[in-house]
PDB file of C-alpha atoms and ligand atoms in Angstrom:
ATOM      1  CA  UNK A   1      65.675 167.074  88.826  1.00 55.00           C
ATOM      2  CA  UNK A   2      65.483 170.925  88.673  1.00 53.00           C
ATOM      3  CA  UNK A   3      66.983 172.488  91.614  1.00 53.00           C
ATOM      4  CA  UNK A   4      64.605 174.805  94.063  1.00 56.00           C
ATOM      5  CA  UNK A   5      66.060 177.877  95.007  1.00 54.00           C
ATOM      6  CA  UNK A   6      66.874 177.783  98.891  1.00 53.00           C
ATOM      7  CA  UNK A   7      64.067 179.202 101.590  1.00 52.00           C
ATOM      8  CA  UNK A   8      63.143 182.797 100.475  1.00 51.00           C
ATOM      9  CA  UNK A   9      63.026 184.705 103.395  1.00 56.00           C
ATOM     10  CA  UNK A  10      60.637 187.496 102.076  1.00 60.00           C
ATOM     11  CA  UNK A  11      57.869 185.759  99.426  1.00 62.00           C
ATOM     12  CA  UNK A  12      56.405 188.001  96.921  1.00 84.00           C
ATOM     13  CA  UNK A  13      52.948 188.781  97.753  1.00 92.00           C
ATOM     14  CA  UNK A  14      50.068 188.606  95.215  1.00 95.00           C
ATOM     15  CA  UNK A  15      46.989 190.219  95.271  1.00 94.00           C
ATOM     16  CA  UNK A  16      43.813 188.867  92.189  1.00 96.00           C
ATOM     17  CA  UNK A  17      41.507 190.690  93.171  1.00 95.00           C
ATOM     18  CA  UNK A  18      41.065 192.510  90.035  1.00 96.00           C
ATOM     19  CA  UNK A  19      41.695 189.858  88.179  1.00 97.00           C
ATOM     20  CA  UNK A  20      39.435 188.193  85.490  1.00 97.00           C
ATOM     21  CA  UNK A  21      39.138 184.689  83.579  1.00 98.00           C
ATOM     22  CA  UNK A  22      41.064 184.198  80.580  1.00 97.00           C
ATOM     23  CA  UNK A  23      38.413 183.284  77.749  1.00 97.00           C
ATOM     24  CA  UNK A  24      38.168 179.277  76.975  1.00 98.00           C
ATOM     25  CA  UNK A  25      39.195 178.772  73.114  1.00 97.00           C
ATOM     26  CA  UNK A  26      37.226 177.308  71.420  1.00 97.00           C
ATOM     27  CA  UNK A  27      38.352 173.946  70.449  1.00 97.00           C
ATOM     28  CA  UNK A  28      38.022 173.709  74.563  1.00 97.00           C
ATOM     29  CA  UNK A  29      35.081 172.003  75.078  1.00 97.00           C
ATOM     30  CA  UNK A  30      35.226 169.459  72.448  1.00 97.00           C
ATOM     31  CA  UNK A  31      38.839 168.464  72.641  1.00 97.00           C
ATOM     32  CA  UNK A  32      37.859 167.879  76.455  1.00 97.00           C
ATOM     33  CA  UNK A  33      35.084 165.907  75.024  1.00 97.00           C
ATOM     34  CA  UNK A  34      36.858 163.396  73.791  1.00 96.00           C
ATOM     35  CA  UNK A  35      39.063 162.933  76.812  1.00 95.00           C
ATOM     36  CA  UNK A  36      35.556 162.126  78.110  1.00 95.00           C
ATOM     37  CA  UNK A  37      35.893 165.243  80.571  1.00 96.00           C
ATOM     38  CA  UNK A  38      32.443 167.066  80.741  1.00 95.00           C
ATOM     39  CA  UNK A  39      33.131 170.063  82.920  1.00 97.00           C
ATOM     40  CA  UNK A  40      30.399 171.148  85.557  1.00 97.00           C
ATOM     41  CA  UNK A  41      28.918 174.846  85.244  1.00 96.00           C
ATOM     42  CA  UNK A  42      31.769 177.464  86.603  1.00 97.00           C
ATOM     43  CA  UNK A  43      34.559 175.007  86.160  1.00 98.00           C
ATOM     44  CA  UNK A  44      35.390 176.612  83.062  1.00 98.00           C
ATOM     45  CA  UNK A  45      35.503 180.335  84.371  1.00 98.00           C
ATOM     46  CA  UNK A  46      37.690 179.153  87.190  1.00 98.00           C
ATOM     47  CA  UNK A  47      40.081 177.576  84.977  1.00 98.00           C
ATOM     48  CA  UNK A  48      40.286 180.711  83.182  1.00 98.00           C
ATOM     49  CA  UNK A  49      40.492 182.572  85.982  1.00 98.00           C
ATOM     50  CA  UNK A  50      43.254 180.317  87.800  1.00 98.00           C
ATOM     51  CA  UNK A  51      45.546 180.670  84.471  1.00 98.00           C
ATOM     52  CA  UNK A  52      44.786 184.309  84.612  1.00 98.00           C
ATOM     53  CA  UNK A  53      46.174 184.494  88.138  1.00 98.00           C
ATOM     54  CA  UNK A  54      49.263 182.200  86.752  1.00 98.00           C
ATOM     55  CA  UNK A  55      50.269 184.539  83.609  1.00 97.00           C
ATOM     56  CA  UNK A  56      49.768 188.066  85.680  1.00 96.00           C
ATOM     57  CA  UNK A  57      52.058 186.642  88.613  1.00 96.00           C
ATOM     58  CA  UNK A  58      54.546 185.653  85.986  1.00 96.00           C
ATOM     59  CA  UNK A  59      55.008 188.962  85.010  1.00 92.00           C
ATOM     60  CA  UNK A  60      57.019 189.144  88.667  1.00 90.00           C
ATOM     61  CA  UNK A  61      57.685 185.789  89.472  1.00 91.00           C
ATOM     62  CA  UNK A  62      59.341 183.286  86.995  1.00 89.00           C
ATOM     63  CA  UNK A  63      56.078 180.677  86.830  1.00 93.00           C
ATOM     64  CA  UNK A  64      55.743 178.983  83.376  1.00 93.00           C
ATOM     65  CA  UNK A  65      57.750 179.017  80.248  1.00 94.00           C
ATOM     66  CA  UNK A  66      53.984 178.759  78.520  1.00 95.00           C
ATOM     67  CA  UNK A  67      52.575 182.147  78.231  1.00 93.00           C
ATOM     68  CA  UNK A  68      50.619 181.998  74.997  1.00 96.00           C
ATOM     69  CA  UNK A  69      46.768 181.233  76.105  1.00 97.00           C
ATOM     70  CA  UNK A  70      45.929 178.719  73.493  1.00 97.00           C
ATOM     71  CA  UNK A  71      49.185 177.620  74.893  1.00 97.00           C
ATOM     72  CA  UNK A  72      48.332 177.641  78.276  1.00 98.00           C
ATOM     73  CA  UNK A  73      45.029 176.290  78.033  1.00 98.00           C
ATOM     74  CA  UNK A  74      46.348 173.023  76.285  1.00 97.00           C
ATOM     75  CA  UNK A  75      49.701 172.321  78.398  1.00 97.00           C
ATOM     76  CA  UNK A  76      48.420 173.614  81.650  1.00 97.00           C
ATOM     77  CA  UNK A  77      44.528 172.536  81.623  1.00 98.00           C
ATOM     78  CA  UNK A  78      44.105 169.683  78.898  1.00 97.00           C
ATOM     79  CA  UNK A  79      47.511 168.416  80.161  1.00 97.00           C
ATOM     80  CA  UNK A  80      46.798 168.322  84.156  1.00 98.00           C
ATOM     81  CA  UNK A  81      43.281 166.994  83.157  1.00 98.00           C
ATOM     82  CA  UNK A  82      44.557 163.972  81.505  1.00 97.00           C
ATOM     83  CA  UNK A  83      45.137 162.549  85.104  1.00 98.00           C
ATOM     84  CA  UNK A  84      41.452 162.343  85.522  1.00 98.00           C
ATOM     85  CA  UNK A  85      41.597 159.043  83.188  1.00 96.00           C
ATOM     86  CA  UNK A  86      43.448 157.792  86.185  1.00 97.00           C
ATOM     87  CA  UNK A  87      42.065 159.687  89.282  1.00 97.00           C
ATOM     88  CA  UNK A  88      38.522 159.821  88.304  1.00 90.00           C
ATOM     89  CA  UNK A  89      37.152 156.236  90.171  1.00 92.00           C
ATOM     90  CA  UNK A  90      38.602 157.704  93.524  1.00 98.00           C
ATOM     91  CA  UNK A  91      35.843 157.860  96.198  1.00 98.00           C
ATOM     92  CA  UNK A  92      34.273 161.040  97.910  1.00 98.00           C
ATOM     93  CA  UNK A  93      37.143 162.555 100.275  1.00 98.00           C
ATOM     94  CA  UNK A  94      40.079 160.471  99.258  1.00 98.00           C
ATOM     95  CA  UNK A  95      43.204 162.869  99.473  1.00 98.00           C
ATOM     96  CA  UNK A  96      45.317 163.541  96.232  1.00 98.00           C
ATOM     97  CA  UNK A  97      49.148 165.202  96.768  1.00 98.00           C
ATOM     98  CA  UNK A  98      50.570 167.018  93.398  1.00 98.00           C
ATOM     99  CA  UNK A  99      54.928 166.942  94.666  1.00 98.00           C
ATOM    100  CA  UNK A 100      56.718 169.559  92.778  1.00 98.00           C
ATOM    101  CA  UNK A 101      53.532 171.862  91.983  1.00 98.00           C
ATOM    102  CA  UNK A 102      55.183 174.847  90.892  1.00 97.00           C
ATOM    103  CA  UNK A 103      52.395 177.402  89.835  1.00 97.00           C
ATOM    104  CA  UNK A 104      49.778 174.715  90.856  1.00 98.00           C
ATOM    105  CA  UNK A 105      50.423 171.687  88.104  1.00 98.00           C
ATOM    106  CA  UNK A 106      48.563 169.213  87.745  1.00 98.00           C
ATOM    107  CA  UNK A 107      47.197 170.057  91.309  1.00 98.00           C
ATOM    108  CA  UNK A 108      45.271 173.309  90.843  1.00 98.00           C
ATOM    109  CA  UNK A 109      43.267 172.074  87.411  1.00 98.00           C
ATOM    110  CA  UNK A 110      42.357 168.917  88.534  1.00 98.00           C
ATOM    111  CA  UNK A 111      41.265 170.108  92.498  1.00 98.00           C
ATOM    112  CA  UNK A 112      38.698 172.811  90.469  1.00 98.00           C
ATOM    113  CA  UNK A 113      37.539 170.037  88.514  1.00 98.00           C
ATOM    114  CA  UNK A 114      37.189 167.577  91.313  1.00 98.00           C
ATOM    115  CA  UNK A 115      35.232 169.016  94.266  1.00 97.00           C
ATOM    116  CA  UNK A 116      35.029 165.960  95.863  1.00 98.00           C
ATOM    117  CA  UNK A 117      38.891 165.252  96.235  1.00 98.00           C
ATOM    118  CA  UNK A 118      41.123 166.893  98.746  1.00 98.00           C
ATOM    119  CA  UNK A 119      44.204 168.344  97.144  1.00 98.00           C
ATOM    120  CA  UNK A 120      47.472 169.227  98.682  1.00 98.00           C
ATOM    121  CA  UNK A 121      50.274 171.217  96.834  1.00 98.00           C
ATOM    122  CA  UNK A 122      53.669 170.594  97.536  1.00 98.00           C
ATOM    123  CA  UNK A 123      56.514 172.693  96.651  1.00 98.00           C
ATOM    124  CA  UNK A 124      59.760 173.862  98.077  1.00 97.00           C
ATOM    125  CA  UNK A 125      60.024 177.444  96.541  1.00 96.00           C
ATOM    126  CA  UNK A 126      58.272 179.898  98.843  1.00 95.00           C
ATOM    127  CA  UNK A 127      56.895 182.565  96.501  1.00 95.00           C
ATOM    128  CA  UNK A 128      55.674 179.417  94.180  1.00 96.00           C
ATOM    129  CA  UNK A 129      53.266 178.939  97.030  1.00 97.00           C
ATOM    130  CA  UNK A 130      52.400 182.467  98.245  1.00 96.00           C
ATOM    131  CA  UNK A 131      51.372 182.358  94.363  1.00 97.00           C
ATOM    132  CA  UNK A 132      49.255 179.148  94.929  1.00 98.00           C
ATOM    133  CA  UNK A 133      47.617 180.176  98.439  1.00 97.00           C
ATOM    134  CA  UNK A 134      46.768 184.046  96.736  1.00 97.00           C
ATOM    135  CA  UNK A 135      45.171 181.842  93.590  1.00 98.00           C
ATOM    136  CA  UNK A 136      43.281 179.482  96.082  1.00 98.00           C
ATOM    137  CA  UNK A 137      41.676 181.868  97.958  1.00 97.00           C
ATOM    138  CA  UNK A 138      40.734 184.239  94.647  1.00 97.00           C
ATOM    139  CA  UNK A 139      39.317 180.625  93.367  1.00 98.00           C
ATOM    140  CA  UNK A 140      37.410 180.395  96.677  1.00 97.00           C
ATOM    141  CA  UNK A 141      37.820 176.510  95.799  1.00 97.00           C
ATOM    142  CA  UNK A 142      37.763 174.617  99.758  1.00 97.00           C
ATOM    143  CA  UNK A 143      39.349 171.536  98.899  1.00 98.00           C
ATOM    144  CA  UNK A 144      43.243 172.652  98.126  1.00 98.00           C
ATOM    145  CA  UNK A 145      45.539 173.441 100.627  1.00 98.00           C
ATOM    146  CA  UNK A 146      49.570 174.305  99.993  1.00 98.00           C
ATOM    147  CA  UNK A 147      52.349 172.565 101.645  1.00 98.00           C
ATOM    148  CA  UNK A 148      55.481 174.358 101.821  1.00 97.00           C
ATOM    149  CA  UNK A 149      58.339 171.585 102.006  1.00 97.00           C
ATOM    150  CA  UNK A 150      60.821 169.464 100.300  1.00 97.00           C
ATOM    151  CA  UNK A 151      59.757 166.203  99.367  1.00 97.00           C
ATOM    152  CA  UNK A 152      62.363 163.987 100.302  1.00 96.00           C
ATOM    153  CA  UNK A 153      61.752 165.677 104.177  1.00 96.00           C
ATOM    154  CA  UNK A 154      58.283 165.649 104.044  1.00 97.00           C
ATOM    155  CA  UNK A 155      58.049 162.261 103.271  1.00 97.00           C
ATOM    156  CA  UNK A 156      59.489 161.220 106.113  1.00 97.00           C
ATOM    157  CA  UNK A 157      57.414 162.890 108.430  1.00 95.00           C
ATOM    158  CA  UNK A 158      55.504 160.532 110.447  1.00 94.00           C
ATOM    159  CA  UNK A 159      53.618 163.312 112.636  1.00 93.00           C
ATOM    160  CA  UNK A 160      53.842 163.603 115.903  1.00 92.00           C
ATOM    161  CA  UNK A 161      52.330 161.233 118.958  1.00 88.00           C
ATOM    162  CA  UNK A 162      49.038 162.294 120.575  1.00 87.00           C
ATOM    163  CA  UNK A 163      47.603 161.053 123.526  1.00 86.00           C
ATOM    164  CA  UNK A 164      44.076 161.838 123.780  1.00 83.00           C
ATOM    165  CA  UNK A 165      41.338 159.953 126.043  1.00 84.00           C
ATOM    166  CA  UNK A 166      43.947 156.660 126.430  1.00 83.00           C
ATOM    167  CA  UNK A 167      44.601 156.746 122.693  1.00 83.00           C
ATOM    168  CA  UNK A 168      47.236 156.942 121.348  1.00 82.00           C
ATOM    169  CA  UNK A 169      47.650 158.609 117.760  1.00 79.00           C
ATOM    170  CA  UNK A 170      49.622 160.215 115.388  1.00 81.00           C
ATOM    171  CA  UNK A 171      48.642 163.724 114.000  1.00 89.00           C
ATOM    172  CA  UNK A 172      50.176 165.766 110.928  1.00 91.00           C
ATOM    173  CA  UNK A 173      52.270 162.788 109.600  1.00 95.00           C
ATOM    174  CA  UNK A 174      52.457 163.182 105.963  1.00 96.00           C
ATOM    175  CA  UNK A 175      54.426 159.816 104.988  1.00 97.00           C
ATOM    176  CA  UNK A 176      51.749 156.819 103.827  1.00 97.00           C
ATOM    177  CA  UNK A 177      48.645 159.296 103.859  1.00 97.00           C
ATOM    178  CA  UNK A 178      47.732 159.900 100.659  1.00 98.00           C
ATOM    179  CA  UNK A 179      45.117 158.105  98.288  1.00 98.00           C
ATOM    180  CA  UNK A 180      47.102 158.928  95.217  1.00 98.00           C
ATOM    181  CA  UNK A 181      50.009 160.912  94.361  1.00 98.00           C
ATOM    182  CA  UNK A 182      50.480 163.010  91.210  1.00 98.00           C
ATOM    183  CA  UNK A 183      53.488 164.861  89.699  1.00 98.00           C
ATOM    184  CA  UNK A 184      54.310 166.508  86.441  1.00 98.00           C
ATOM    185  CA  UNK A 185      57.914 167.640  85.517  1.00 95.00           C
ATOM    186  CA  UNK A 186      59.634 167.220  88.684  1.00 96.00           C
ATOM    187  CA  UNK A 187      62.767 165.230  87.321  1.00 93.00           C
ATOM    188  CA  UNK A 188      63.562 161.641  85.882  1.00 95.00           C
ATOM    189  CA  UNK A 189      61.356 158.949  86.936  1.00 96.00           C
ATOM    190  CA  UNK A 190      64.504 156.980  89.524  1.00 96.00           C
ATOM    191  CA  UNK A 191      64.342 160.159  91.494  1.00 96.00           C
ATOM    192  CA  UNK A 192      60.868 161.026  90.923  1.00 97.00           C
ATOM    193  CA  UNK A 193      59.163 157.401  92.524  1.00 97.00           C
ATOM    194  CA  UNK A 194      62.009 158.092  95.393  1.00 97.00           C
ATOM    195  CA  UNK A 195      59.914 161.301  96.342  1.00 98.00           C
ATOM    196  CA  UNK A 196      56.307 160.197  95.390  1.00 98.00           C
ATOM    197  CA  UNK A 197      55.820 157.004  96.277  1.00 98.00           C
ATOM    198  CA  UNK A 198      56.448 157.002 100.292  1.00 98.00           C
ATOM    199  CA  UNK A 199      53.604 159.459 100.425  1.00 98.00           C
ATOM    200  CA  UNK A 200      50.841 157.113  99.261  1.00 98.00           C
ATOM    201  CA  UNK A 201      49.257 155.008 101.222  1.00 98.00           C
ATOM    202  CA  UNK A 202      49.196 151.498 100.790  1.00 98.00           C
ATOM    203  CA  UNK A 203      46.928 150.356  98.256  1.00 97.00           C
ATOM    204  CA  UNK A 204      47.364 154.188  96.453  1.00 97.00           C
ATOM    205  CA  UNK A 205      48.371 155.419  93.098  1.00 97.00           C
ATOM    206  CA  UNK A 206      50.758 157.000  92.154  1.00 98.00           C
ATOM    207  CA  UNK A 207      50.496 159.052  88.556  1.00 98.00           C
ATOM    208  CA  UNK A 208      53.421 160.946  86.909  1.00 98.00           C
ATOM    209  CA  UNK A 209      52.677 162.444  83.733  1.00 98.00           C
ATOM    210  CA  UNK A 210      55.641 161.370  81.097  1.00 97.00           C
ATOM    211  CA  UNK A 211      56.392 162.497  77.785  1.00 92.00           C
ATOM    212  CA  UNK A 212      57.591 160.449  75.057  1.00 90.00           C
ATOM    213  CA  UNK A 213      60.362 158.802  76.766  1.00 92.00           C
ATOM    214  CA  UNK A 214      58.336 157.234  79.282  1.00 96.00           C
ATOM    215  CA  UNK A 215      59.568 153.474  78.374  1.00 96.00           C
ATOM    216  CA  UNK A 216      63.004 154.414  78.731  1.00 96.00           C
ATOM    217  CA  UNK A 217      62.735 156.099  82.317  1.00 97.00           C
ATOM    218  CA  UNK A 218      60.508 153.106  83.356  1.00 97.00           C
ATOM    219  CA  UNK A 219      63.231 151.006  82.583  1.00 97.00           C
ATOM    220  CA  UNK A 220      66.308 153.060  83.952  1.00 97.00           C
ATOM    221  CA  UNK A 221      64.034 153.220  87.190  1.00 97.00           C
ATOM    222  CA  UNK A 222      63.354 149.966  87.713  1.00 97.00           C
ATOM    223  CA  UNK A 223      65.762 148.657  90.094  1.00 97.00           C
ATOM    224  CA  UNK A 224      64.779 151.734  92.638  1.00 97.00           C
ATOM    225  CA  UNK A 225      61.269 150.786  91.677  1.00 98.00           C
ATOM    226  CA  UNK A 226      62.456 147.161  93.265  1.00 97.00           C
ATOM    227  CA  UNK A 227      63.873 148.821  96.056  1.00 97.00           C
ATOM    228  CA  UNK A 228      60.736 150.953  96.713  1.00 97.00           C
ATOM    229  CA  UNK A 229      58.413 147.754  96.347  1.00 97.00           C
ATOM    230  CA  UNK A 230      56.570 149.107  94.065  1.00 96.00           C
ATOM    231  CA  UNK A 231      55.265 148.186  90.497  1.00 96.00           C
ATOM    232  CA  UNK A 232      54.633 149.699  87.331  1.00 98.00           C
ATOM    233  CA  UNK A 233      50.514 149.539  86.862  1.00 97.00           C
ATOM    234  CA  UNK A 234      50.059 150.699  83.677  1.00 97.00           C
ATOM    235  CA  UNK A 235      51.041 153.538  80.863  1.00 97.00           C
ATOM    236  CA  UNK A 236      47.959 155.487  79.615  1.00 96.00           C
ATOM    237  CA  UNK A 237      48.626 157.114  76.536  1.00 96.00           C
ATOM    238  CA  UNK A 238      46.816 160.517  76.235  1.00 95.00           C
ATOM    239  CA  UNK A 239      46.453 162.798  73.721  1.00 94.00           C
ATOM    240  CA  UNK A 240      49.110 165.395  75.186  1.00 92.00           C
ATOM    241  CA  UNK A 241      51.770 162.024  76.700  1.00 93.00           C
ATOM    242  CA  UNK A 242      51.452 159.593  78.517  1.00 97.00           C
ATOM    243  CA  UNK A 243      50.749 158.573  82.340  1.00 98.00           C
ATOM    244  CA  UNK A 244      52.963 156.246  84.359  1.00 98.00           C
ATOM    245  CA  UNK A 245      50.921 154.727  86.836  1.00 98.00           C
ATOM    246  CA  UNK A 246      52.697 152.658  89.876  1.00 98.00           C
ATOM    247  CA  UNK A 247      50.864 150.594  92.240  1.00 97.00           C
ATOM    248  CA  UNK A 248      51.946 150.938  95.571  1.00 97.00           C
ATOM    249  CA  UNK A 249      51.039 146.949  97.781  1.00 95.00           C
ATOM    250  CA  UNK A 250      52.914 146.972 100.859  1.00 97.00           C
ATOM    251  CA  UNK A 251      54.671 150.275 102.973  1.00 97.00           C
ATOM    252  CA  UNK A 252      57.685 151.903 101.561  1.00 97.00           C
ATOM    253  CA  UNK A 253      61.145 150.572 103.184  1.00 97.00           C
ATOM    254  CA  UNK A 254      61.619 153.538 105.855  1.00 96.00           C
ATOM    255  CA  UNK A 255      65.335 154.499 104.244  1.00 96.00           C
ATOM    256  CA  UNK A 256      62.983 156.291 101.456  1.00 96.00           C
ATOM    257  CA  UNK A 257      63.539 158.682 100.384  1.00 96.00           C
ATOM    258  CA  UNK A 258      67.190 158.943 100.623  1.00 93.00           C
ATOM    259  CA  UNK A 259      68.356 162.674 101.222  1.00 85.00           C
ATOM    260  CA  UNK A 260      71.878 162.823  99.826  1.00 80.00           C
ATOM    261  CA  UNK A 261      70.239 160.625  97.047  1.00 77.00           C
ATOM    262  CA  UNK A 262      67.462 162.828  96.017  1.00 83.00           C
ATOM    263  CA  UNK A 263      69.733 165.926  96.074  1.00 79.00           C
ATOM    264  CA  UNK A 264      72.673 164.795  94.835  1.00 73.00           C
ATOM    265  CA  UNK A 265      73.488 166.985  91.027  1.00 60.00           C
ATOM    266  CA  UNK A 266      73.778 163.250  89.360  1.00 59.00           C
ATOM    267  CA  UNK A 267      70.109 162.777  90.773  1.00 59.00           C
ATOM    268  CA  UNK A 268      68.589 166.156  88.844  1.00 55.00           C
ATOM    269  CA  UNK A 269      70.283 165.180  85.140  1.00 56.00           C
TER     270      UNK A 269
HETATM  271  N1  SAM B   1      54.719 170.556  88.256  1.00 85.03           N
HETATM  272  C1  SAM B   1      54.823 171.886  87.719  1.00 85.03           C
HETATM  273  C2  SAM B   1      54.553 171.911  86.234  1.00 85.03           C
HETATM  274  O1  SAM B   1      54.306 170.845  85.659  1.00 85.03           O
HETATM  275  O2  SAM B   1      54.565 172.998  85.643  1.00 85.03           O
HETATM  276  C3  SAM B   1      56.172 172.529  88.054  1.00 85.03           C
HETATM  277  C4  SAM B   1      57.334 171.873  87.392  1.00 85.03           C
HETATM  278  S1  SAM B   1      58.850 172.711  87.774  1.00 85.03           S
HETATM  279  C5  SAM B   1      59.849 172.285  86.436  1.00 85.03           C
HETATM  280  C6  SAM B   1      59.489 171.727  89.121  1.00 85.03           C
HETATM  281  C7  SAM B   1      58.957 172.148  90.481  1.00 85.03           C
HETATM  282  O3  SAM B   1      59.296 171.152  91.426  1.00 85.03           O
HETATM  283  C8  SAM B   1      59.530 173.457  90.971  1.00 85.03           C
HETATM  284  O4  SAM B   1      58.463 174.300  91.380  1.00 85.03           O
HETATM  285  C9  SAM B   1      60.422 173.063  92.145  1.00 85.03           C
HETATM  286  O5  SAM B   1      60.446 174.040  93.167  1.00 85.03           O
HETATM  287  C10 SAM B   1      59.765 171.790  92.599  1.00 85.03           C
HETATM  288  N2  SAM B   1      60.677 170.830  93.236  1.00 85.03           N
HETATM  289  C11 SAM B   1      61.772 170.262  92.674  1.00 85.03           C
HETATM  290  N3  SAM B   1      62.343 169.405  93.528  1.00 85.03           N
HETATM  291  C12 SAM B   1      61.588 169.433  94.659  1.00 85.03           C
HETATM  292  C13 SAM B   1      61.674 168.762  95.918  1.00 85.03           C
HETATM  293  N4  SAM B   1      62.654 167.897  96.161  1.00 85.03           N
HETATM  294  N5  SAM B   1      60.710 169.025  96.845  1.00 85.03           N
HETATM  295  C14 SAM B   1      59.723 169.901  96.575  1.00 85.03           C
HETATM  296  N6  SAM B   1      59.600 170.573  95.416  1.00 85.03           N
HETATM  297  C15 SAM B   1      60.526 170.340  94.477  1.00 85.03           C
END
């Protein structure tokens, strides 16, 4: 798993104002097309704009390897959109949490693209999501908020007790809350269902987009998998990789995520 710099106490600020949507190539719309995506009017220019936001803040802050805009377009868009072959049946509402976002991946694509879904970003590198909540608000998209955190805490957090009116309740928890839970590139699949999977609730998804080696992290993951009580679903094949989907039946055993675990240097390899 790649290792977050510690807490930055003074994140970079950004400021889009000025900035303008990157033009759509176009093999866009048709390569989309046969994903089955059909985007709604503006969805495009946002995209454009949101990878405009992502290559002019990467000028200061290290963001994406992928700077070429064919490029970008194809590994940031087509490749967050492929979730949507997985995410697309959820209802009105339901709430979506993207762990290791970085500049906003798969999370940012697939939020503009969904306006009926409720996106949260999660990251642990501060200017990552000064970057994101700048980029949101240029957007002016209402259903994406950032969460500043590391997972393995986070996902433990089981809010705090309310009393209100003789109920009792629990507000802000963040463990077993989300409909489904997506990640792209945030380390090995052992350490990545560790992270992801406490956060959904029960019933949810949980969607990690793989590469080629997919089979072989399924398998080397499956006895934390066990442990987690959770199954492999399916693997969607896609035209940029392919999509590990785990079903999540019954709550996560509480000792999930383990801390030291998670962190630990043999973890990230
Ligand atoms: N998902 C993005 C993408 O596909 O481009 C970013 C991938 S980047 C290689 C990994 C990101 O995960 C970094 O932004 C890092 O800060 C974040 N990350 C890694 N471990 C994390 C953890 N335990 N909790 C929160 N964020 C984490």
């Amino acid at each position: 798993m790649p290792t977050p710099p510690g807490p930055s106490r003074t994140p970079l600020t950004f400021d889009f104002a000025s900035v303008q949507p990157l033009a759509a190539p176009a093999w866009l719309l048709e390569r989309a097309g046969a994903m089955g995506i059909e985007f709604d009017k503006g969805d495009v220019e946002k995209l454009g704009l949101f990878l405009a936001c992502l290559l002019e803040a990467n000028q200061r802050a290290n963001l994406t390897a992928v700077t070429e805009h064919d490029k970008a377009w194809e590994r940031h868009v087509l490749d967050s959109l492929t979730l949507l072959a997985v995410l697309g049946d959820l209802p009105d509402g339901a709430t979506v949490l993207d762990v290791g976002t970085g500049g906003g991946l798969p999370g940012l694509p697939l939020a503009i693209c969904t306006p009926h879904l409720r996106f949260t970003l999660l990251d642990a590198t501060a200017k990552k999501i000064a970057f994101l909540d700048a980029t949101i608000a240029r957007l002016g998209i209402k259903n994406c908020t950032t969460l500043h955190a590391r997972a393995e805490a986070a996902a433990h957090d089981i809010g705090t007790r309310a009393d209100a009116k003789g109920v009792t309740k629990r507000e802000g928890a963040k463990r077993e809350q989300f409909d489904a839970v997506v990640a792209r590139a945030v380390g090995a699949m052992r350490v990545l269902a560790e992270i992801t999977v406490p956060f959904a609730k029960i019933g949810g998804t949980i969607a990690l987009i793989k590469g080629q080696k997919a089979p072989a992290e399924i398998e080397e993951a499956q006895p934390v998998l066990h442990e987690l009580k959770c199954v492999v679903d399916q693997v969607v094949p896609t035209p940029t990789g392919q999509i590990v989907v785990l079903a999540k039946r019954v709550a996560t055993p509480r000792l999930f995520p383990r801390i030291e675990k998670v962190n630990s240097k043999k973890a990230r390899k």
